[in-house]
Coordinates of N, CA and C in Angstrom, one line a residue:
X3 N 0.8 -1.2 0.0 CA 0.0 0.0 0.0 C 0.9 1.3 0.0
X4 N 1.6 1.4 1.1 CA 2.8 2.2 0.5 C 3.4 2.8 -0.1
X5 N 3.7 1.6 -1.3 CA 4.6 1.9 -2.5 C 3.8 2.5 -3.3
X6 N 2.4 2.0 -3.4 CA 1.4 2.3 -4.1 C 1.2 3.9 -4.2
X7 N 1.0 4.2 -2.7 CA 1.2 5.6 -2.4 C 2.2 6.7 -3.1
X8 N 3.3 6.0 -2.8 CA 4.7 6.5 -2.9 C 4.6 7.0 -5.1
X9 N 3.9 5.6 -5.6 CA 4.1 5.7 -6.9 C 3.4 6.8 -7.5
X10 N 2.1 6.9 -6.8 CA 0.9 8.0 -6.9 C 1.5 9.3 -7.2
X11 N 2.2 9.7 -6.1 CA 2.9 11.0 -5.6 C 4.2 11.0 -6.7
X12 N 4.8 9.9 -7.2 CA 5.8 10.0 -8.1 C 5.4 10.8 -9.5
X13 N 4.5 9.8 -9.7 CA 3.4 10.0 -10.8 C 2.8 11.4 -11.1
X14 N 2.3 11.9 -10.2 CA 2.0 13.4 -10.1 C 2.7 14.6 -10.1
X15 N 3.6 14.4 -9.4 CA 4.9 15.2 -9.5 C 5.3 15.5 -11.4
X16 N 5.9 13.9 -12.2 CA 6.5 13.8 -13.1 C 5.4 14.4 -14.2
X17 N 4.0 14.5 -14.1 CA 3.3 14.9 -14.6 C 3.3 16.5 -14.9
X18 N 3.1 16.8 -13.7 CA 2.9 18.3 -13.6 C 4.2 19.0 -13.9
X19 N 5.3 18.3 -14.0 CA 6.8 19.2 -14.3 C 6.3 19.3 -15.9
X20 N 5.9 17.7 -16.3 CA 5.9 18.0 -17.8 C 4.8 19.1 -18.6
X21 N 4.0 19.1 -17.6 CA 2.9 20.2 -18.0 C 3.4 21.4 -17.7
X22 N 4.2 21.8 -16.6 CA 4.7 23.0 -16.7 C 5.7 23.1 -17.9
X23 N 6.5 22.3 -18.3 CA 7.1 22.7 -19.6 C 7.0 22.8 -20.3
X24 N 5.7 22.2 -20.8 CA 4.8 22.6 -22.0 C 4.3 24.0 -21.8
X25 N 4.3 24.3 -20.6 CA 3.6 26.0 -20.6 C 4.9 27.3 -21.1
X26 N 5.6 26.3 -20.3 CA 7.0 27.5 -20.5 C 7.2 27.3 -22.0
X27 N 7.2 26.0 -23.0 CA 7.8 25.9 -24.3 C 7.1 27.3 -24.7
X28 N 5.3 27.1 -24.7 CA 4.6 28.2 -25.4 C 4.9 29.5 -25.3
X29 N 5.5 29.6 -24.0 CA 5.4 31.2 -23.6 C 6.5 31.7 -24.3
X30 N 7.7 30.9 -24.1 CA 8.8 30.8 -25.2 C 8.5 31.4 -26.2
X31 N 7.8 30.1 -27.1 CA 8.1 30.3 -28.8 C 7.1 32.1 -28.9
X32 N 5.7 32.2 -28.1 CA 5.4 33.8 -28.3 C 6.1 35.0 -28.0
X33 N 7.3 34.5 -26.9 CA 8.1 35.7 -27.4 C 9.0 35.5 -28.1
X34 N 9.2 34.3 -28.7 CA 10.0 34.6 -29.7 C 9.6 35.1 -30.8
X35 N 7.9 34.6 -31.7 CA 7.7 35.8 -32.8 C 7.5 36.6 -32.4
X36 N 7.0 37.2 -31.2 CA 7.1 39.0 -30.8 C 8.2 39.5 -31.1
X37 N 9.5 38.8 -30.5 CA 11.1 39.4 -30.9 C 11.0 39.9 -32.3
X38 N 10.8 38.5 -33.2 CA 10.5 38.1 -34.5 C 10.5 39.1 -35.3
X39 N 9.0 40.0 -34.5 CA 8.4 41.0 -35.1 C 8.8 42.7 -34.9
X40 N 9.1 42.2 -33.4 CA 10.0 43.7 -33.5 C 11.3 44.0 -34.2
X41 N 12.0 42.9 -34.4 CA 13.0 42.4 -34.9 C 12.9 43.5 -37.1
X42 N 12.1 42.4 -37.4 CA 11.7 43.0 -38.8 C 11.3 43.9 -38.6
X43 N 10.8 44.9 -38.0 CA 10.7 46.2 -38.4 C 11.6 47.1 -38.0
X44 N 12.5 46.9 -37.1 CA 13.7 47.5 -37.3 C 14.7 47.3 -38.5
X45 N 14.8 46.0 -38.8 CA 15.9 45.7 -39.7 C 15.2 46.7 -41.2
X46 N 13.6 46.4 -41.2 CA 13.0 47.1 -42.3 C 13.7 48.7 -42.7
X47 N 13.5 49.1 -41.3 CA 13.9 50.5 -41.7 C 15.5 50.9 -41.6
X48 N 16.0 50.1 -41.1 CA 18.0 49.8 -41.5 C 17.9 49.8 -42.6
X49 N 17.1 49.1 -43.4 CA 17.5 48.4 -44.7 C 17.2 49.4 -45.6
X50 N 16.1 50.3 -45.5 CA 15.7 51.4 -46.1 C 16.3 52.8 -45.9
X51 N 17.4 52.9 -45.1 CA 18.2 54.1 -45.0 C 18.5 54.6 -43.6
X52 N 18.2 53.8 -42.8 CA 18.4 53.9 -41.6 C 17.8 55.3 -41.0
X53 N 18.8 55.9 -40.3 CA 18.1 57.3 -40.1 C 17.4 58.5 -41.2
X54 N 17.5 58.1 -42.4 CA 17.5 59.3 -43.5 C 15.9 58.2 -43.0
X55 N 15.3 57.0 -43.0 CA 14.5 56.7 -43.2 C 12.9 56.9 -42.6
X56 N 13.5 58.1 -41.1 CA 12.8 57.9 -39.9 C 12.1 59.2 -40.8
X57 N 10.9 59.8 -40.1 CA 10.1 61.0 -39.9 C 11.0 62.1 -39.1
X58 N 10.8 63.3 -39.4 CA 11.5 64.2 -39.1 C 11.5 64.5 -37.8
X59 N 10.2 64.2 -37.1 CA 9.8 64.4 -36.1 C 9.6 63.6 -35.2
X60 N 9.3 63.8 -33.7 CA 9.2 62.6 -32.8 C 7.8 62.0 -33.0
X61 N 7.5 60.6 -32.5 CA 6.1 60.3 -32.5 C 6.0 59.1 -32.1
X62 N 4.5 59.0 -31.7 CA 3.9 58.2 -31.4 C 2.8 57.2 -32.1
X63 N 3.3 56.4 -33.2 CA 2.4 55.3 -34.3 C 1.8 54.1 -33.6
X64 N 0.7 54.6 -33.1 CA 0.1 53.4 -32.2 C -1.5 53.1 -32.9
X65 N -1.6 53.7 -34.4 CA -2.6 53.4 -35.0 C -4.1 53.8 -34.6
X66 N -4.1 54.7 -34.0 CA -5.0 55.6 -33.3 C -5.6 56.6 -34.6
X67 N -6.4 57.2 -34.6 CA -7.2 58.1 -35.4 C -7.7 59.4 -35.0
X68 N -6.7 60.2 -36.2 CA -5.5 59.6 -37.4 C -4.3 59.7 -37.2
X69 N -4.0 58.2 -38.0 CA -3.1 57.7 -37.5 C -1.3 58.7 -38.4
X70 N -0.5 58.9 -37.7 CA 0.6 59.9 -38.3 C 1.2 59.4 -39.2
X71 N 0.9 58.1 -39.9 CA 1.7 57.9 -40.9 C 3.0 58.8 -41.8
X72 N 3.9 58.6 -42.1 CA 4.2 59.7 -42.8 C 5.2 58.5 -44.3
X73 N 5.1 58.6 -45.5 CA 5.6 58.0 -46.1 C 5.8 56.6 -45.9
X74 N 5.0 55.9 -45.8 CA 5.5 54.7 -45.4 C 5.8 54.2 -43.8
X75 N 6.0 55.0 -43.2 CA 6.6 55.0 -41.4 C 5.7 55.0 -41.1
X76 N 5.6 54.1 -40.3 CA 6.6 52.9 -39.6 C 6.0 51.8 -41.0
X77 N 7.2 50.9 -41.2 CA 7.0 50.0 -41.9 C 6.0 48.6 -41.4
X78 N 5.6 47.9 -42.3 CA 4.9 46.4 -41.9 C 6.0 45.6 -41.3
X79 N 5.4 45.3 -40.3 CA 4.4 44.6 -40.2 C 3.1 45.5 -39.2
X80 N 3.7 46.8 -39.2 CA 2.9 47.9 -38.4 C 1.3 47.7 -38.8
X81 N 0.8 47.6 -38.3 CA 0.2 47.6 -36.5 C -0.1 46.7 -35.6
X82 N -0.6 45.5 -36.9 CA -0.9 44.4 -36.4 C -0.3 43.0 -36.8
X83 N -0.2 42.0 -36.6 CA 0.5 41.0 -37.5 C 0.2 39.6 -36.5
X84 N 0.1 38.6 -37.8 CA -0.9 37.2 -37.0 C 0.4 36.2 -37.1
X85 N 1.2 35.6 -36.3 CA 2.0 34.6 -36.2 C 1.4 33.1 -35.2
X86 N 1.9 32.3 -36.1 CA 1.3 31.0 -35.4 C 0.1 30.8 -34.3
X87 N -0.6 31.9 -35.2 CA -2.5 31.8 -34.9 C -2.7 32.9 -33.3
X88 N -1.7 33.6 -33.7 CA -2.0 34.4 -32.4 C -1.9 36.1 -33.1
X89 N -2.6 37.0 -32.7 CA -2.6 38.5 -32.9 C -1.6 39.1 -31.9
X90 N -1.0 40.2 -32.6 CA -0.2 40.9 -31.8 C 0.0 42.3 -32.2
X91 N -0.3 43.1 -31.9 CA -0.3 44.6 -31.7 C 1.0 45.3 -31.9
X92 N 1.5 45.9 -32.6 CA 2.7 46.8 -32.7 C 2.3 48.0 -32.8
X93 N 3.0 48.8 -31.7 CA 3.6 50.3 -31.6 C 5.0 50.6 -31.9
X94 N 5.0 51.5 -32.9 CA 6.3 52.5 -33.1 C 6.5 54.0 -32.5
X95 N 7.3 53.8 -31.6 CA 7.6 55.7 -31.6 C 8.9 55.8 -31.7
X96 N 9.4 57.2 -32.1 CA 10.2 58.0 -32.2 C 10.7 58.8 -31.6
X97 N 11.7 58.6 -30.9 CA 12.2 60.2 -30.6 C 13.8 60.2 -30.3
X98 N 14.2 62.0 -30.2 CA 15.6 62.4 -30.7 C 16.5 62.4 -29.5
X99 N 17.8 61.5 -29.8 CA 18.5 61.2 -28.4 C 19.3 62.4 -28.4
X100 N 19.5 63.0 -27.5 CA 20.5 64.0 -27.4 C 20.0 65.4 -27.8
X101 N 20.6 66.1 -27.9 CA 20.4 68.3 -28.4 C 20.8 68.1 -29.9
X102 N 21.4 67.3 -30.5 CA 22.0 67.5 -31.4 C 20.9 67.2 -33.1
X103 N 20.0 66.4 -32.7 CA 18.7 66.0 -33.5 C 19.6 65.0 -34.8
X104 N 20.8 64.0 -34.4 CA 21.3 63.7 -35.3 C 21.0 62.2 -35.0
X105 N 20.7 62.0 -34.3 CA 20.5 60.3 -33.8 C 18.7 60.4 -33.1
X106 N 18.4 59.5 -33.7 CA 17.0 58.9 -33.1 C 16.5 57.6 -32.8
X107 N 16.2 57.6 -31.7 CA 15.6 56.4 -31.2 C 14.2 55.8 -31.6
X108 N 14.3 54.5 -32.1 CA 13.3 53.7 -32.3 C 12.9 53.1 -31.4
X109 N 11.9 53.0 -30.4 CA 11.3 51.8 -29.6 C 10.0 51.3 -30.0
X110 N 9.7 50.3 -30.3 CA 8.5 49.2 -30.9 C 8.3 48.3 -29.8
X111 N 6.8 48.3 -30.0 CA 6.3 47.4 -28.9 C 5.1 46.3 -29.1
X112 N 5.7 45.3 -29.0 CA 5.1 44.3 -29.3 C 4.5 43.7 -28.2
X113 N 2.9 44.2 -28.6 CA 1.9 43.2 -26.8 C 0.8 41.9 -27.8
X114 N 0.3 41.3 -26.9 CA -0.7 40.1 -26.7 C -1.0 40.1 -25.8
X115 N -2.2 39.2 -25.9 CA -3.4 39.2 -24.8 C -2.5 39.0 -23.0
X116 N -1.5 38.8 -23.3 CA -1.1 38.6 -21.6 C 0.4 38.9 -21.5
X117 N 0.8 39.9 -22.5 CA 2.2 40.4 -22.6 C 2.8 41.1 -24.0
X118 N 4.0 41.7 -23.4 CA 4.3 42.6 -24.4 C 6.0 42.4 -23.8
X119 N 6.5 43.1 -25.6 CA 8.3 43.1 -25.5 C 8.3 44.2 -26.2
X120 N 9.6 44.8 -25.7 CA 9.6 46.5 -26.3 C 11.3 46.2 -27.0
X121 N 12.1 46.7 -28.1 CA 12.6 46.8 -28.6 C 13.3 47.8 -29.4
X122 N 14.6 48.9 -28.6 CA 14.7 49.6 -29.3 C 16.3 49.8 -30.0
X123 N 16.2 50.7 -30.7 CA 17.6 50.5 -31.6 C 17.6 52.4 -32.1
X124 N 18.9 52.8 -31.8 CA 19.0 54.3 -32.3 C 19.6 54.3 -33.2
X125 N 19.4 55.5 -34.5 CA 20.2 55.5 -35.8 C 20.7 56.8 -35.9
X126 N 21.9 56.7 -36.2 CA 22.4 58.0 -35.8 C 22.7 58.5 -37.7
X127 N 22.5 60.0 -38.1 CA 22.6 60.3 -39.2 C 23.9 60.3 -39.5
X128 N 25.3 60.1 -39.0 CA 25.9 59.7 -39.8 C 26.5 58.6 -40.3
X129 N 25.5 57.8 -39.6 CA 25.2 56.1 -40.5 C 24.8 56.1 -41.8
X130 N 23.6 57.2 -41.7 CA 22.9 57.0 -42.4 C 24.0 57.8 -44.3
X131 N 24.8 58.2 -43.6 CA 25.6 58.9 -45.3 C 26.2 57.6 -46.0
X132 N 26.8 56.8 -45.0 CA 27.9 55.9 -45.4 C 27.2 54.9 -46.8

């Protein structure tokens, strides 16, 4: 009776770890396409001229109405974007590091229903000549 006991309690334990790491795998893999996604829209706008690429001004692109679009900025996957059956919300804003208005900071933010990753990357203009 005992052992029986003993096996019960083994059993449950080895259970529940493995269900907790099925939770953790998930949580995982969604921030990893959230990275994914903040990921691509930065590289988007490196790729397109880095700082020459941004808006002149600082801002806040959170798809609101109306929304400041300016040329293209912020690029897609702006605002919303569906990866392995889940929705996820992106915000872009803008603003100028320093007095000098020569470097700008990008922070993008990627939420879902029970979390969000923020991701930012500054471009300084004279990256942008090279």
């Amino acid at each position: 009776m005992m052992a029986a006991g003993i096996l019960v309690v083994v059993l449950l334990l080895v259970i529940a770890v493995f269900i907790g790491g099925l939770q953790l795998m998930e949580r995982s893999e969604v921030h990893t396409e959230a990275s994914s996604i903040g990921r691509e829209i930065l590289e988007t706008i490196e790729d397109a001229g880095g700082f020459a690429a941004l808006p002149l001004v600082a801002g806040k692109f959170d798809d609101s109405i109306p929304d400041a679009r300016v040329d293209g900025f912020p690029p897609k996957p702006y605002s919303e974007a569906e990866r392995g059956g889940r929705e996820y919300n992106v915000t872009v804003e803008t603003k100028a590091v320093g007095t000098t208005n020569r470097s700008m900071a990008v922070l993008v933010t990627v939420s879902w229903g029970e979390g969000r990753i923020q991701l930012e990357k500054v471009f300084h203009a004279a990256d942008a000549a090279l």
